[in-house]
PDB file of C-alpha atoms in Angstrom:
ATOM      1  CA  UNK X   1     -40.770  67.584  22.555  1.00 73.00           C
ATOM      2  CA  UNK X   2     -38.077  66.454  25.811  1.00 77.00           C
ATOM      3  CA  UNK X   3     -40.478  64.020  27.334  1.00 79.00           C
ATOM      4  CA  UNK X   4     -40.985  62.373  23.171  1.00 75.00           C
ATOM      5  CA  UNK X   5     -37.309  62.509  22.931  1.00 75.00           C
ATOM      6  CA  UNK X   6     -36.306  60.119  26.295  1.00 77.00           C
ATOM      7  CA  UNK X   7     -39.439  57.875  25.464  1.00 76.00           C
ATOM      8  CA  UNK X   8     -38.486  57.329  21.785  1.00 74.00           C
ATOM      9  CA  UNK X   9     -34.789  56.675  22.763  1.00 73.00           C
ATOM     10  CA  UNK X  10     -35.910  54.410  25.876  1.00 74.00           C
ATOM     11  CA  UNK X  11     -38.369  52.120  24.002  1.00 74.00           C
ATOM     12  CA  UNK X  12     -35.837  52.088  20.854  1.00 69.00           C
ATOM     13  CA  UNK X  13     -32.520  52.268  21.946  1.00 70.00           C
ATOM     14  CA  UNK X  14     -31.415  55.416  19.376  1.00 66.00           C
ATOM     15  CA  UNK X  15     -32.249  59.333  19.744  1.00 68.00           C
ATOM     16  CA  UNK X  16     -35.487  60.141  17.112  1.00 64.00           C
ATOM     17  CA  UNK X  17     -32.681  62.806  15.354  1.00 67.00           C
ATOM     18  CA  UNK X  18     -30.850  59.413  14.279  1.00 65.00           C
ATOM     19  CA  UNK X  19     -31.623  59.823  10.045  1.00 62.00           C
ATOM     20  CA  UNK X  20     -30.980  55.491  10.134  1.00 64.00           C
ATOM     21  CA  UNK X  21     -34.315  55.271  11.387  1.00 64.00           C
ATOM     22  CA  UNK X  22     -35.922  56.811   9.465  1.00 69.00           C
ATOM     23  CA  UNK X  23     -37.241  55.114   5.212  1.00 71.00           C
ATOM     24  CA  UNK X  24     -38.049  58.487   3.869  1.00 75.00           C
ATOM     25  CA  UNK X  25     -36.706  62.427   5.144  1.00 76.00           C
ATOM     26  CA  UNK X  26     -37.971  65.410   3.739  1.00 75.00           C
ATOM     27  CA  UNK X  27     -36.886  68.732   3.969  1.00 74.00           C
ATOM     28  CA  UNK X  28     -39.879  70.710   4.327  1.00 74.00           C
ATOM     29  CA  UNK X  29     -37.646  73.655   4.839  1.00 73.00           C
ATOM     30  CA  UNK X  30     -37.671  74.209  -0.094  1.00 65.00           C
ATOM     31  CA  UNK X  31     -41.761  72.231  -0.102  1.00 67.00           C
ATOM     32  CA  UNK X  32     -44.731  72.521   0.142  1.00 76.00           C
ATOM     33  CA  UNK X  33     -47.297  70.730   2.721  1.00 77.00           C
ATOM     34  CA  UNK X  34     -48.831  69.643  -0.830  1.00 78.00           C
ATOM     35  CA  UNK X  35     -45.033  69.187  -1.874  1.00 75.00           C
ATOM     36  CA  UNK X  36     -44.570  66.835   0.733  1.00 76.00           C
ATOM     37  CA  UNK X  37     -47.553  64.705   0.753  1.00 81.00           C
ATOM     38  CA  UNK X  38     -47.052  64.657  -3.396  1.00 78.00           C
ATOM     39  CA  UNK X  39     -43.437  62.986  -2.622  1.00 79.00           C
ATOM     40  CA  UNK X  40     -44.463  60.858   0.306  1.00 78.00           C
ATOM     41  CA  UNK X  41     -46.896  59.471  -1.759  1.00 81.00           C
ATOM     42  CA  UNK X  42     -44.476  58.541  -5.087  1.00 78.00           C
ATOM     43  CA  UNK X  43     -42.102  56.892  -2.902  1.00 75.00           C
ATOM     44  CA  UNK X  44     -44.346  54.647  -1.250  1.00 77.00           C
ATOM     45  CA  UNK X  45     -46.152  53.918  -4.452  1.00 74.00           C
ATOM     46  CA  UNK X  46     -42.376  53.293  -5.859  1.00 70.00           C
ATOM     47  CA  UNK X  47     -41.958  51.493  -2.802  1.00 67.00           C
ATOM     48  CA  UNK X  48     -45.156  49.392  -3.178  1.00 64.00           C
ATOM     49  CA  UNK X  49     -44.687  47.945  -6.362  1.00 64.00           C
ATOM     50  CA  UNK X  50     -41.542  45.369  -4.670  1.00 60.00           C
ATOM     51  CA  UNK X  51     -44.449  44.215  -1.970  1.00 51.00           C
ATOM     52  CA  UNK X  52     -46.687  41.436  -2.718  1.00 46.00           C
ATOM     53  CA  UNK X  53     -50.380  42.356  -1.754  1.00 46.00           C
ATOM     54  CA  UNK X  54     -50.846  38.800   0.202  1.00 42.00           C
ATOM     55  CA  UNK X  55     -47.669  37.645   1.773  1.00 39.00           C
ATOM     56  CA  UNK X  56     -47.771  34.351   2.311  1.00 40.00           C
ATOM     57  CA  UNK X  57     -46.437  33.746   6.271  1.00 40.00           C
ATOM     58  CA  UNK X  58     -44.966  30.520   5.560  1.00 38.00           C
ATOM     59  CA  UNK X  59     -42.666  31.423   2.242  1.00 37.00           C
ATOM     60  CA  UNK X  60     -42.031  35.124   3.827  1.00 38.00           C
ATOM     61  CA  UNK X  61     -38.290  35.511   4.779  1.00 39.00           C
ATOM     62  CA  UNK X  62     -36.830  37.705   7.329  1.00 45.00           C
ATOM     63  CA  UNK X  63     -33.563  39.214   7.476  1.00 49.00           C
ATOM     64  CA  UNK X  64     -31.946  36.670   9.959  1.00 55.00           C
ATOM     65  CA  UNK X  65     -29.968  39.105  12.616  1.00 60.00           C
ATOM     66  CA  UNK X  66     -26.111  37.672  13.928  1.00 62.00           C
ATOM     67  CA  UNK X  67     -24.686  37.832  17.167  1.00 63.00           C
ATOM     68  CA  UNK X  68     -22.340  40.260  16.216  1.00 64.00           C
ATOM     69  CA  UNK X  69     -24.793  42.486  14.840  1.00 65.00           C
ATOM     70  CA  UNK X  70     -26.098  42.980  18.567  1.00 76.00           C
ATOM     71  CA  UNK X  71     -25.789  44.363  22.189  1.00 77.00           C
ATOM     72  CA  UNK X  72     -28.357  42.442  23.967  1.00 81.00           C
ATOM     73  CA  UNK X  73     -29.010  43.945  27.510  1.00 80.00           C
ATOM     74  CA  UNK X  74     -28.472  40.804  28.963  1.00 79.00           C
ATOM     75  CA  UNK X  75     -25.558  37.617  28.883  1.00 83.00           C
ATOM     76  CA  UNK X  76     -28.791  35.817  28.923  1.00 83.00           C
ATOM     77  CA  UNK X  77     -30.348  37.065  26.065  1.00 88.00           C
ATOM     78  CA  UNK X  78     -27.196  35.623  23.778  1.00 86.00           C
ATOM     79  CA  UNK X  79     -26.586  32.287  25.365  1.00 85.00           C
ATOM     80  CA  UNK X  80     -30.748  32.317  23.977  1.00 87.00           C
ATOM     81  CA  UNK X  81     -29.658  33.772  20.808  1.00 88.00           C
ATOM     82  CA  UNK X  82     -26.243  30.984  20.339  1.00 86.00           C
ATOM     83  CA  UNK X  83     -28.857  27.800  20.708  1.00 85.00           C
ATOM     84  CA  UNK X  84     -31.486  28.945  18.373  1.00 87.00           C
ATOM     85  CA  UNK X  85     -28.314  29.883  15.507  1.00 86.00           C
ATOM     86  CA  UNK X  86     -27.015  26.372  16.813  1.00 83.00           C
ATOM     87  CA  UNK X  87     -31.000  25.311  16.178  1.00 84.00           C
ATOM     88  CA  UNK X  88     -30.967  27.161  12.922  1.00 88.00           C
ATOM     89  CA  UNK X  89     -34.054  28.873  13.835  1.00 88.00           C
ATOM     90  CA  UNK X  90     -35.016  31.716  13.080  1.00 91.00           C
ATOM     91  CA  UNK X  91     -35.158  34.942  15.564  1.00 91.00           C
ATOM     92  CA  UNK X  92     -34.873  38.572  15.671  1.00 91.00           C
ATOM     93  CA  UNK X  93     -33.391  40.554  18.811  1.00 89.00           C
ATOM     94  CA  UNK X  94     -36.240  43.281  20.174  1.00 90.00           C
ATOM     95  CA  UNK X  95     -38.295  43.669  16.598  1.00 88.00           C
ATOM     96  CA  UNK X  96     -41.184  45.173  18.008  1.00 91.00           C
ATOM     97  CA  UNK X  97     -42.689  46.929  20.723  1.00 91.00           C
ATOM     98  CA  UNK X  98     -46.033  46.931  22.068  1.00 91.00           C
ATOM     99  CA  UNK X  99     -47.602  50.249  23.200  1.00 92.00           C
ATOM    100  CA  UNK X 100     -49.725  48.699  26.741  1.00 92.00           C
ATOM    101  CA  UNK X 101     -50.965  52.303  28.050  1.00 90.00           C
ATOM    102  CA  UNK X 102     -51.308  55.972  27.238  1.00 88.00           C
ATOM    103  CA  UNK X 103     -51.724  58.994  28.980  1.00 85.00           C
ATOM    104  CA  UNK X 104     -55.034  60.850  28.650  1.00 85.00           C
ATOM    105  CA  UNK X 105     -53.673  63.043  25.704  1.00 83.00           C
ATOM    106  CA  UNK X 106     -52.338  59.934  23.789  1.00 83.00           C
ATOM    107  CA  UNK X 107     -49.115  59.737  24.750  1.00 85.00           C
ATOM    108  CA  UNK X 108     -47.362  56.180  25.833  1.00 87.00           C
ATOM    109  CA  UNK X 109     -46.790  55.644  28.960  1.00 90.00           C
ATOM    110  CA  UNK X 110     -45.816  52.464  29.476  1.00 90.00           C
ATOM    111  CA  UNK X 111     -44.970  49.618  26.869  1.00 91.00           C
ATOM    112  CA  UNK X 112     -43.681  46.353  26.361  1.00 92.00           C
ATOM    113  CA  UNK X 113     -40.332  44.852  23.979  1.00 92.00           C
ATOM    114  CA  UNK X 114     -40.196  40.708  23.668  1.00 93.00           C
ATOM    115  CA  UNK X 115     -36.659  39.418  23.788  1.00 92.00           C
ATOM    116  CA  UNK X 116     -37.116  37.449  20.830  1.00 92.00           C
ATOM    117  CA  UNK X 117     -39.356  36.752  17.699  1.00 94.00           C
ATOM    118  CA  UNK X 118     -39.157  33.252  16.227  1.00 92.00           C
ATOM    119  CA  UNK X 119     -40.947  34.542  12.713  1.00 92.00           C
ATOM    120  CA  UNK X 120     -40.985  30.619  11.969  1.00 91.00           C
ATOM    121  CA  UNK X 121     -42.951  29.648  14.803  1.00 92.00           C
ATOM    122  CA  UNK X 122     -45.119  33.268  14.618  1.00 94.00           C
ATOM    123  CA  UNK X 123     -44.139  33.693  18.658  1.00 94.00           C
ATOM    124  CA  UNK X 124     -42.482  36.012  21.311  1.00 95.00           C
ATOM    125  CA  UNK X 125     -40.759  35.306  23.978  1.00 94.00           C
ATOM    126  CA  UNK X 126     -39.261  37.101  26.697  1.00 93.00           C
ATOM    127  CA  UNK X 127     -36.635  35.717  28.904  1.00 90.00           C
ATOM    128  CA  UNK X 128     -36.015  36.553  32.962  1.00 87.00           C
ATOM    129  CA  UNK X 129     -34.220  34.872  35.189  1.00 77.00           C
ATOM    130  CA  UNK X 130     -35.166  36.722  37.690  1.00 69.00           C
ATOM    131  CA  UNK X 131     -36.440  35.240  41.120  1.00 68.00           C
ATOM    132  CA  UNK X 132     -39.788  34.395  41.024  1.00 66.00           C
ATOM    133  CA  UNK X 133     -41.051  36.830  43.284  1.00 65.00           C
ATOM    134  CA  UNK X 134     -39.721  39.391  40.922  1.00 68.00           C
ATOM    135  CA  UNK X 135     -40.889  38.804  37.855  1.00 83.00           C
ATOM    136  CA  UNK X 136     -44.544  40.231  38.759  1.00 85.00           C
ATOM    137  CA  UNK X 137     -44.214  43.346  36.603  1.00 85.00           C
ATOM    138  CA  UNK X 138     -43.141  41.134  33.029  1.00 88.00           C
ATOM    139  CA  UNK X 139     -46.062  38.788  34.254  1.00 90.00           C
ATOM    140  CA  UNK X 140     -48.610  41.918  33.804  1.00 91.00           C
ATOM    141  CA  UNK X 141     -46.894  43.242  30.883  1.00 92.00           C
ATOM    142  CA  UNK X 142     -48.272  40.156  29.573  1.00 94.00           C
ATOM    143  CA  UNK X 143     -51.415  40.216  30.524  1.00 95.00           C
ATOM    144  CA  UNK X 144     -51.759  43.533  29.807  1.00 94.00           C
ATOM    145  CA  UNK X 145     -49.970  42.394  25.947  1.00 94.00           C
ATOM    146  CA  UNK X 146     -52.761  39.859  25.412  1.00 94.00           C
ATOM    147  CA  UNK X 147     -56.017  42.041  26.302  1.00 94.00           C
ATOM    148  CA  UNK X 148     -54.420  44.878  23.671  1.00 93.00           C
ATOM    149  CA  UNK X 149     -53.105  42.456  20.909  1.00 93.00           C
ATOM    150  CA  UNK X 150     -55.226  38.809  21.251  1.00 94.00           C
ATOM    151  CA  UNK X 151     -53.808  37.737  18.052  1.00 94.00           C
ATOM    152  CA  UNK X 152     -50.770  38.397  19.117  1.00 93.00           C
ATOM    153  CA  UNK X 153     -48.648  35.340  19.979  1.00 94.00           C
ATOM    154  CA  UNK X 154     -46.244  35.452  22.903  1.00 95.00           C
ATOM    155  CA  UNK X 155     -44.786  33.880  25.878  1.00 94.00           C
ATOM    156  CA  UNK X 156     -42.561  34.500  29.046  1.00 92.00           C
ATOM    157  CA  UNK X 157     -39.761  32.022  29.709  1.00 89.00           C
ATOM    158  CA  UNK X 158     -39.650  31.349  33.549  1.00 86.00           C
ATOM    159  CA  UNK X 159     -35.746  31.522  35.796  1.00 80.00           C
ATOM    160  CA  UNK X 160     -36.216  27.960  36.045  1.00 81.00           C
ATOM    161  CA  UNK X 161     -37.353  26.906  32.868  1.00 81.00           C
ATOM    162  CA  UNK X 162     -34.199  28.784  31.297  1.00 78.00           C
ATOM    163  CA  UNK X 163     -32.025  27.112  33.443  1.00 78.00           C
ATOM    164  CA  UNK X 164     -33.162  23.534  32.529  1.00 81.00           C
ATOM    165  CA  UNK X 165     -33.089  24.700  28.992  1.00 76.00           C
ATOM    166  CA  UNK X 166     -29.319  25.711  29.019  1.00 72.00           C
ATOM    167  CA  UNK X 167     -28.289  22.215  30.605  1.00 76.00           C
ATOM    168  CA  UNK X 168     -30.468  19.765  27.723  1.00 76.00           C
ATOM    169  CA  UNK X 169     -27.800  21.834  25.794  1.00 68.00           C
ATOM    170  CA  UNK X 170     -24.955  21.758  27.719  1.00 71.00           C
ATOM    171  CA  UNK X 171     -24.395  25.760  28.657  1.00 68.00           C
ATOM    172  CA  UNK X 172     -23.090  26.718  31.836  1.00 64.00           C
ATOM    173  CA  UNK X 173     -24.772  29.189  33.678  1.00 57.00           C
ATOM    174  CA  UNK X 174     -21.925  31.679  34.135  1.00 53.00           C
TER     175      UNK X 174
END
């Protein structure tokens, strides 16, 4: 149980006890298991009524995050988000975590959460401003991601490319 708590906090940045993370919670102290299943299925049916059967990726709308709402892990991520905002490029910060490795019991022991997702371009981006010789870990995770999820479009933006991008947009490196 403690391993699960630590893992969820590390990967998602929240305690699994935070009820805001869940779309539906049921108090099973007053429900039978069949009652809980029936309630969940009813909630799913109500929720599904508003979801198109085959969403059109071109017209899908994504909730745009704002710089004020996010606690970026690194200053470079906030700068990159500013560039995206300036050019009206929709983005999401760390919207999905991809499990990469599991133990023998099926617990996730390694995962990868790319920094950004650009929905209109359908690409995940990982920024790394570390020196080139220190990025081998991210490169390894990216290779594993592409092996396990070949349908996912993901790229790493390396430190040199990132600094050139900042220069191009007139942002001083701090």
